[in-house]
Amino acid sequence: MDILKQIAEALRQGEDESVLTLASQALASGIPPKSVLDDGLIAGMNVVGDQFRRREIFLPDVLLAARAMHAGLDVLKPHLSRNGVPSRGKVVLGSVRGDLHDIGKNLVAIMLQGAGFQVIDLGHDVSPEAFVDAAMDAGASVIGMSALLTTTMARMKDVVELLRQRGLAGTIRTIVGGAPVSAEFARAIGADDYAFDAADAVERVRGLIEAR
Amino acid sequence: MRAILRFTLAESCPDPAEVLRSRDLPDAPDLPVRARGALEEALARFADLSEPRAVFEEIPATVFASVLGDVDADRSVVAHVFPRADALALFAATVGEPVCLEIRRLFARGDIVLGYMLDTVASVAADRLSDLTTVRFRDALGPRNSRRTRILPYSPGYCGWPTTGQGALFEQLQPGEIGITLNDSCLMWPLKSISGVLVAGPLAAHTFETDFPFCDACATRECRARLATAAAGDELWTS
């Protein structure tokens, strides 16, 4: 097995020490850092995402793989371009105003980072203005919002409305998720998409960014 | 009647199977070895750091009506239910600040597996504290408790009771005594805390149609599950 496949497999197994060692070996053997990233780390993480979507593995497997991904990135960062790790797009994430639940949102952030997206995580209890301002400041293409409460999910609409008011609808796309949230709700408030879980969020965000 | 409760670790710490079940994870033998290790470590850290406490205070219906303010029975389950209650108590419970700070620290330093496991353990523990407080309130009811009594907690943020309702609840209950505070958005610190009202009454008092304005948009229908559990006579509905 070539070393990039070994990296992908070690990442899939969540073996962070192996990923770190193999990534160092790959660089030392002259493989370009971008190849190690794309054909080793991200390739492995894509397999993990697919397996998670098919319910073949469970969330802890994904988290272990994500931790291994970070170990590999730590090796690559000094060797990548001046701009650091190439990004597949920028995503602003947060739990909406009045909602303190953020474990689901954290998982989405981990999965998106694993898939090569740059994530600006605003945490929980995020106001509509903070979402939109952060997206504008970072040049993000997508705002992802999470809510666990039926009483706070309505705040998602405030963000969608604020984007419209600022003439940013269509430029900055919105995606929503969380236990009480549904695709019907997303459509009703004018959000661009809905994600069922963290793995789905990666595919949906990818779709939103590619559709621009 | 007001009571401050302190719980033992044996009472408050969830068992591994309960933690895994709460996240729809398989039994421990089917988890990756490293994830199993993280779960064991999370339970150990919870044991070291948790400070499980709760407070409850029985209040008359008139006082609870003022806590609810303008939240009316057409827009909120709890406003619909409480007039039929035999007894009401405001409550708040927390696993304590050190556990919450540790979860934050773990995520900040990239230890996401252990962070996730400790977050899950603390969430399950907070629900368990709610259950335990319910049991203590039942005990405190004395002869007013009967075989037909069902006690369910209702919390701000759920089923039409806005999180901003926590302001009035905290003003009445004063849970600062056990270390729980509110921020400007009416969110609790420590994060792994739970608050609300314990409603004691027959099952019929808790029953309602899911035709509230928020029901169509709600994808969980957890209210049905806990009513079914209460109907079966199981008090610890969150377990």
Coordinates of C-alpha atoms in Angstrom, one line a residue:
Chain A
M1 CA 0.0 0.0 0.0
D2 CA 1.4 3.4 -0.9
I3 CA 2.0 5.8 1.9
L4 CA -0.9 8.1 1.1
K5 CA -3.3 5.2 1.3
Q6 CA -1.7 4.2 4.6
I7 CA -2.3 7.7 5.9
A8 CA -5.9 7.5 4.8
E9 CA -6.3 4.1 6.4
A10 CA -4.6 5.2 9.6
L11 CA -6.9 8.2 9.7
R12 CA -9.9 6.1 9.2
Q13 CA -8.8 3.9 12.1
G14 CA -8.4 7.1 14.3
E15 CA -4.7 6.3 14.9
D16 CA -3.4 9.8 15.4
E17 CA 0.2 8.8 16.2
S18 CA 0.4 6.7 13.0
V19 CA -1.0 9.5 10.9
L20 CA 1.6 11.9 12.4
T21 CA 4.4 9.5 11.7
L22 CA 3.2 8.6 8.2
A23 CA 2.6 12.2 7.2
S24 CA 6.2 13.1 8.3
Q25 CA 7.6 10.1 6.3
A26 CA 5.6 11.2 3.2
L27 CA 7.0 14.7 3.3
A28 CA 10.5 13.4 3.9
S29 CA 10.2 11.2 0.8
G30 CA 9.4 14.2 -1.3
I31 CA 5.6 13.9 -1.7
P32 CA 4.1 17.4 -2.0
P33 CA 2.3 18.6 1.1
K34 CA -0.9 19.3 -1.0
S35 CA -0.9 15.6 -2.1
V36 CA -0.5 14.4 1.5
L37 CA -3.4 16.6 2.4
D38 CA -5.8 15.8 -0.5
D39 CA -4.9 12.1 -1.2
G40 CA -4.1 11.1 2.4
L41 CA -5.9 13.1 5.1
I42 CA -9.0 14.4 3.2
A43 CA -9.3 11.2 1.3
G44 CA -9.4 9.3 4.6
M45 CA -11.8 11.7 6.1
N46 CA -14.1 11.4 3.1
V47 CA -14.2 7.6 3.6
V48 CA -15.1 8.2 7.3
G49 CA -17.9 10.6 6.3
D50 CA -19.3 8.1 3.8
Q51 CA -19.2 5.3 6.4
F52 CA -20.8 7.5 9.0
R53 CA -23.6 8.5 6.5
R54 CA -24.2 4.8 5.8
R55 CA -24.3 4.1 9.6
E56 CA -21.4 1.7 9.3
I57 CA -19.5 3.5 12.0
F58 CA -20.5 5.7 15.0
L59 CA -19.7 9.2 16.1
P60 CA -16.8 8.3 18.3
D61 CA -15.1 6.8 15.2
V62 CA -15.6 10.1 13.4
L63 CA -14.2 12.1 16.3
L64 CA -11.1 9.8 16.5
A65 CA -10.6 10.3 12.8
A66 CA -11.0 14.0 13.2
R67 CA -8.4 14.1 15.9
A68 CA -6.0 12.1 13.7
M69 CA -6.7 14.6 10.9
H70 CA -5.6 17.4 13.2
A71 CA -2.4 15.5 14.0
G72 CA -1.7 15.2 10.3
L73 CA -2.5 18.9 9.7
D74 CA 0.0 19.9 12.4
V75 CA 2.7 18.2 10.5
L76 CA 1.6 19.7 7.1
K77 CA 1.0 23.3 8.2
P78 CA 4.7 24.4 8.2
H79 CA 5.1 23.0 4.7
L80 CA 2.0 24.4 3.1
S81 CA 1.9 27.7 1.4
R82 CA 2.2 31.0 3.2
N83 CA -1.6 31.0 3.4
G84 CA -1.6 27.8 5.4
V85 CA -4.0 25.0 4.8
P86 CA -6.0 25.5 1.6
S87 CA -9.7 25.9 2.2
R88 CA -12.6 24.5 0.3
G89 CA -14.7 27.4 1.6
K90 CA -15.4 29.4 4.7
V91 CA -18.4 28.6 6.9
V92 CA -19.6 30.6 9.9
L93 CA -21.2 28.4 12.5
G94 CA -23.1 29.0 15.7
S95 CA -26.1 28.2 18.0
V96 CA -28.7 30.9 17.7
R97 CA -29.5 33.6 20.2
G98 CA -31.0 32.2 23.4
D99 CA -29.7 28.6 22.8
L100 CA -26.8 27.2 24.8
H101 CA -26.7 23.8 23.2
D102 CA -23.6 23.4 21.1
I103 CA -22.4 19.8 21.0
G104 CA -24.2 19.2 17.7
K105 CA -22.8 22.4 16.2
N106 CA -19.3 21.4 17.5
L107 CA -19.6 18.1 15.7
V108 CA -20.6 19.9 12.5
A109 CA -17.5 22.1 12.9
I110 CA -15.3 19.1 13.3
M111 CA -16.7 17.3 10.3
L112 CA -16.5 20.4 8.1
Q113 CA -12.9 21.0 9.1
G114 CA -12.1 17.4 8.4
A115 CA -13.5 17.9 4.9
G116 CA -11.2 20.8 4.3
F117 CA -13.5 23.7 5.0
Q118 CA -12.5 26.7 7.1
V119 CA -14.8 27.1 10.1
I120 CA -15.4 30.3 12.0
D121 CA -17.2 28.9 15.1
L122 CA -19.0 31.7 17.0
G123 CA -20.1 29.4 19.9
H124 CA -23.6 29.5 21.3
D125 CA -26.1 32.3 22.0
V126 CA -25.2 34.1 18.8
S127 CA -27.1 37.2 17.7
P128 CA -28.2 37.6 14.1
E129 CA -25.9 40.6 13.7
A130 CA -22.9 38.5 15.0
F131 CA -23.6 35.8 12.4
V132 CA -23.9 38.2 9.5
D133 CA -21.0 40.5 10.6
A134 CA -18.7 37.5 11.1
A135 CA -19.6 36.1 7.7
M136 CA -18.9 39.4 6.0
D137 CA -15.7 40.0 7.9
A138 CA -14.4 36.5 7.0
G139 CA -15.7 36.5 3.5
A140 CA -17.6 33.3 4.3
S141 CA -20.0 31.8 1.8
V142 CA -22.2 29.9 4.2
I143 CA -23.8 30.6 7.6
G144 CA -24.7 27.4 9.5
M145 CA -27.2 27.8 12.4
S146 CA -28.0 25.3 15.1
A147 CA -30.9 25.2 17.6
L148 CA -32.1 22.6 20.0
L149 CA -35.2 24.4 21.3
T150 CA -38.5 25.0 19.6
T151 CA -38.5 28.4 21.3
T152 CA -35.1 29.4 19.8
M153 CA -35.3 27.9 16.3
A154 CA -37.5 30.8 15.3
R155 CA -34.3 33.0 15.7
M156 CA -32.9 31.4 12.6
K157 CA -35.4 33.3 10.5
D158 CA -34.0 36.6 12.0
V159 CA -30.6 35.7 10.4
V160 CA -32.1 34.9 7.0
E161 CA -34.1 38.2 7.2
L162 CA -31.0 40.2 8.2
L163 CA -29.1 38.8 5.2
R164 CA -32.0 39.9 2.9
Q165 CA -32.0 43.4 4.5
R166 CA -28.3 43.8 3.8
G167 CA -28.6 42.5 0.2
L168 CA -26.5 39.4 1.0
A169 CA -29.1 36.7 0.4
G170 CA -27.7 34.5 -2.4
T171 CA -24.2 35.7 -1.7
I172 CA -24.1 34.2 1.8
R173 CA -26.1 31.0 1.9
T174 CA -27.8 29.7 5.0
I175 CA -28.1 26.1 6.4
V176 CA -30.0 25.1 9.5
G177 CA -30.0 22.1 11.8
G178 CA -30.8 20.8 15.3
A179 CA -33.1 18.3 16.9
P180 CA -36.5 20.1 16.4
V181 CA -35.5 21.5 13.0
S182 CA -36.7 20.0 9.7
A183 CA -36.4 20.6 6.0
E184 CA -40.0 21.9 6.0
F185 CA -39.0 24.5 8.7
A186 CA -35.9 25.5 6.7
R187 CA -38.0 26.1 3.6
A188 CA -40.6 28.0 5.6
I189 CA -38.1 30.5 7.0
G190 CA -36.3 30.9 3.7
A191 CA -33.1 29.1 4.6
D192 CA -31.1 27.7 1.7
D193 CA -30.7 24.2 3.1
Y194 CA -31.2 21.9 6.1
A195 CA -28.8 19.2 7.4
F196 CA -30.1 16.2 9.2
D197 CA -26.8 15.5 11.0
A198 CA -23.1 16.4 10.9
A199 CA -22.2 14.1 8.0
D200 CA -25.2 15.5 6.0
A201 CA -24.0 19.0 6.8
V202 CA -20.7 18.4 5.0
E203 CA -22.5 17.3 1.9
R204 CA -25.0 20.1 2.0
V205 CA -22.4 22.8 2.6
R206 CA -20.3 21.4 -0.2
G207 CA -23.4 21.6 -2.4
L208 CA -24.2 25.2 -1.4
I209 CA -20.6 26.3 -2.1
E210 CA -20.4 24.5 -5.5
A211 CA -23.7 25.9 -6.6
R212 CA -22.5 29.5 -6.3
Chain B
M1 CA -41.3 24.5 51.4
R2 CA -37.7 25.0 50.1
A3 CA -34.9 22.5 50.0
I4 CA -31.3 22.5 49.0
L5 CA -30.2 19.1 47.7
R6 CA -26.7 17.7 47.5
F7 CA -26.3 14.4 45.8
T8 CA -23.7 11.7 46.1
L9 CA -21.6 10.6 43.2
A10 CA -23.4 7.3 43.3
E11 CA -26.7 9.1 42.8
S12 CA -25.6 11.6 40.2
C13 CA -23.1 9.8 38.0
P14 CA -24.6 8.0 35.1
D15 CA -23.5 4.5 34.2
P16 CA -21.7 3.9 30.9
A17 CA -24.6 2.2 29.2
E18 CA -26.9 5.1 30.1
V19 CA -24.4 7.6 28.5
L20 CA -24.0 5.5 25.3
R21 CA -27.8 5.0 25.0
S22 CA -28.4 8.8 25.3
R23 CA -26.4 9.3 22.0
D24 CA -27.7 6.2 20.3
L25 CA -24.3 4.7 20.5
P26 CA -23.7 0.9 20.6
D27 CA -22.8 -0.9 23.8
A28 CA -19.2 -0.4 25.0
P29 CA -17.8 -3.7 23.6
D30 CA -18.8 -2.5 20.1
L31 CA -17.1 0.9 20.4
P32 CA -13.5 1.5 19.3
V33 CA -11.0 0.8 22.1
R34 CA -10.0 4.5 22.2
A35 CA -13.5 5.7 22.5
R36 CA -14.2 3.2 25.3
G37 CA -11.1 4.6 27.0
A38 CA -12.4 8.1 26.5
L39 CA -15.7 7.2 28.1
E40 CA -14.0 5.7 31.1
E41 CA -11.8 8.8 31.4
A42 CA -14.8 11.1 31.1
L43 CA -16.6 9.2 33.9
A44 CA -13.5 9.5 36.1
R45 CA -13.2 13.2 35.4
F46 CA -16.9 13.7 36.2
A47 CA -16.3 11.8 39.4
D48 CA -13.4 14.1 40.3
L49 CA -15.0 17.4 39.3
S50 CA -18.8 17.2 39.7
E51 CA -20.6 19.2 42.4
P52 CA -24.1 18.0 41.9
R53 CA -26.7 20.2 43.6
A54 CA -30.3 21.2 43.3
V55 CA -32.9 23.5 44.9
F56 CA -36.6 23.3 44.8
E57 CA -39.3 25.4 46.3
E58 CA -43.0 24.7 46.4
I59 CA -45.1 27.6 45.2
P60 CA -48.8 28.3 44.9
A61 CA -50.4 28.4 41.5
T62 CA -50.9 32.1 41.7
V63 CA -47.2 32.7 42.1
F64 CA -46.4 30.4 39.2
A65 CA -48.9 32.3 37.1
S66 CA -46.9 35.5 37.8
V67 CA -43.6 33.7 36.9
L68 CA -45.2 32.7 33.6
G69 CA -46.3 36.3 33.0
D70 CA -47.9 36.7 29.6
V71 CA -47.2 33.1 28.5
D72 CA -50.8 31.9 28.0
A73 CA -52.4 28.5 27.7
D74 CA -52.9 28.8 24.0
R75 CA -49.2 29.2 23.3
S76 CA -47.5 27.1 25.9
V77 CA -47.9 23.6 27.3
V78 CA -46.9 24.5 30.8
A79 CA -49.4 27.3 31.0
H80 CA -52.0 24.8 29.8
V81 CA -51.1 22.2 32.3
F82 CA -50.3 24.0 35.6
P83 CA -53.8 25.1 36.5
R84 CA -54.7 21.4 36.8
A85 CA -51.8 20.5 39.1
D86 CA -52.1 19.4 42.7
A87 CA -48.8 20.9 43.6
L88 CA -46.0 23.0 41.9
A89 CA -42.4 23.5 42.7
L90 CA -39.8 25.6 40.9
F91 CA -36.5 23.9 40.7
A92 CA -32.9 24.2 39.4
A93 CA -30.1 21.7 39.4
T94 CA -26.5 21.7 38.2
V95 CA -23.5 19.4 37.9
G96 CA -21.4 22.4 38.9
E97 CA -18.9 24.7 37.3
P98 CA -15.7 22.6 37.3
V99 CA -17.1 20.0 34.9
C100 CA -18.3 22.7 32.5
L101 CA -14.9 24.4 32.5
E102 CA -13.2 21.1 31.9
I103 CA -15.5 20.4 28.8
R104 CA -14.6 23.9 27.5
R105 CA -10.9 23.3 28.1
L106 CA -10.9 19.9 26.3
F107 CA -12.6 21.2 23.2
A108 CA -10.3 24.3 23.2
R109 CA -7.2 22.2 23.2
G110 CA -8.5 19.8 20.5
D111 CA -9.2 16.8 22.7
I112 CA -12.5 16.4 21.0
V113 CA -13.1 12.7 21.8
L114 CA -12.8 13.2 25.6
G115 CA -14.6 16.5 25.3
Y116 CA -17.5 14.9 23.6
M117 CA -17.7 12.1 26.1
L118 CA -17.5 14.4 29.1
D119 CA -20.1 16.7 27.6
T120 CA -22.4 13.7 27.1
V121 CA -21.8 12.4 30.6
A122 CA -22.6 15.8 32.1
S123 CA -25.8 16.2 30.0
V124 CA -27.1 12.8 31.1
A125 CA -26.1 13.7 34.7
A126 CA -28.0 16.9 34.5
D127 CA -31.1 15.1 33.4
R128 CA -30.5 12.6 36.2
L129 CA -30.4 15.5 38.7
S130 CA -33.8 16.6 37.4
D131 CA -35.1 13.1 38.0
L132 CA -33.6 13.0 41.5
T133 CA -35.1 16.4 42.4
T134 CA -38.5 15.1 41.2
V135 CA -38.2 12.1 43.6
R136 CA -37.3 14.4 46.5
F137 CA -40.2 16.7 45.7
R138 CA -42.4 13.6 45.7
D139 CA -41.1 12.6 49.1
A140 CA -41.7 16.1 50.4
L141 CA -45.4 16.0 49.3
G142 CA -46.0 13.5 52.1
P143 CA -49.7 12.5 52.3
R144 CA -50.5 14.7 49.2
N145 CA -48.6 12.1 47.1
S146 CA -50.6 9.2 45.9
R147 CA -50.4 6.3 43.5
R148 CA -52.1 8.4 40.9
T149 CA -49.6 11.3 41.2
R150 CA -47.3 11.9 38.3
I151 CA -44.6 14.6 38.6
L152 CA -43.1 15.9 35.4
P153 CA -40.6 18.8 35.0
Y154 CA -41.4 21.6 32.4
S155 CA -38.5 23.8 31.5
P156 CA -38.1 27.2 29.8
G157 CA -37.1 26.8 26.2
Y158 CA -39.4 23.9 25.5
C159 CA -43.0 23.7 24.3
G160 CA -43.8 27.4 24.1
W161 CA -42.2 28.6 27.4
P162 CA -39.5 31.0 26.1
T163 CA -36.0 30.9 27.5
T164 CA -36.5 34.5 28.6
G165 CA -39.0 33.0 31.1
Q166 CA -36.0 31.9 33.1
G167 CA -35.6 35.5 34.3
A168 CA -38.8 35.5 36.4
L169 CA -38.2 31.9 37.4
F170 CA -34.7 32.8 38.8
E171 CA -36.1 35.9 40.5
Q172 CA -38.5 33.7 42.4
L173 CA -36.3 30.7 43.1
Q174 CA -32.9 32.4 43.6
P175 CA -30.8 29.5 42.5
G176 CA -27.6 31.5 43.0
E177 CA -27.6 29.8 46.3
I178 CA -26.4 26.6 44.5
G179 CA -24.2 28.5 42.1
I180 CA -26.4 28.9 39.0
T181 CA -26.6 32.3 37.4
L182 CA -28.2 33.7 34.2
N183 CA -26.6 35.8 31.5
D184 CA -28.1 38.6 29.5
S185 CA -29.8 36.1 27.2
C186 CA -31.3 34.3 30.1
L187 CA -29.0 31.3 29.6
M188 CA -27.7 29.4 32.6
W189 CA -24.2 29.1 33.8
P190 CA -22.9 26.4 34.5
L191 CA -24.1 25.2 31.2
K192 CA -24.9 21.8 32.4
S193 CA -27.8 23.0 34.5
I194 CA -31.5 22.5 34.3
S195 CA -34.4 24.5 35.6
G196 CA -38.1 24.6 35.4
V197 CA -41.2 23.8 37.3
L198 CA -42.2 20.4 38.7
V199 CA -45.9 19.8 38.1
A200 CA -47.5 17.2 40.4
G201 CA -50.9 15.8 39.5
P202 CA -52.8 13.0 37.9
L203 CA -51.7 11.9 34.4
A204 CA -54.7 13.7 33.0
A205 CA -53.3 17.0 34.3
H206 CA -50.3 16.5 32.0
T207 CA -52.2 15.5 28.9
F208 CA -52.6 17.9 26.0
E209 CA -53.2 17.8 22.2
T210 CA -50.2 18.6 20.1
D211 CA -51.9 21.5 18.3
F212 CA -49.9 24.3 19.8
P213 CA -48.4 26.8 17.3
F214 CA -44.9 25.3 17.7
C215 CA -45.9 21.6 17.3
D216 CA -46.0 21.6 13.5
A217 CA -42.4 22.9 13.3
C218 CA -41.1 20.5 16.0
A219 CA -39.5 17.4 14.7
T220 CA -38.8 15.6 18.1
R221 CA -42.2 14.9 19.6
E222 CA -40.4 14.1 22.9
C223 CA -43.4 15.3 24.7
R224 CA -45.3 12.2 23.6
A225 CA -42.5 9.9 24.7
R226 CA -42.4 11.3 28.2
L227 CA -46.2 11.3 28.6
A228 CA -46.1 7.6 27.6
T229 CA -43.5 6.9 30.2
A230 CA -45.4 8.8 32.8
A231 CA -48.5 6.8 31.9
A232 CA -46.6 3.6 32.5
G233 CA -45.8 4.9 36.0
D234 CA -42.1 5.4 35.4
E235 CA -41.1 8.5 37.2
L236 CA -37.5 8.6 35.9
W237 CA -38.6 9.5 32.4
T238 CA -35.3 10.9 31.2
S239 CA -33.4 7.8 32.0

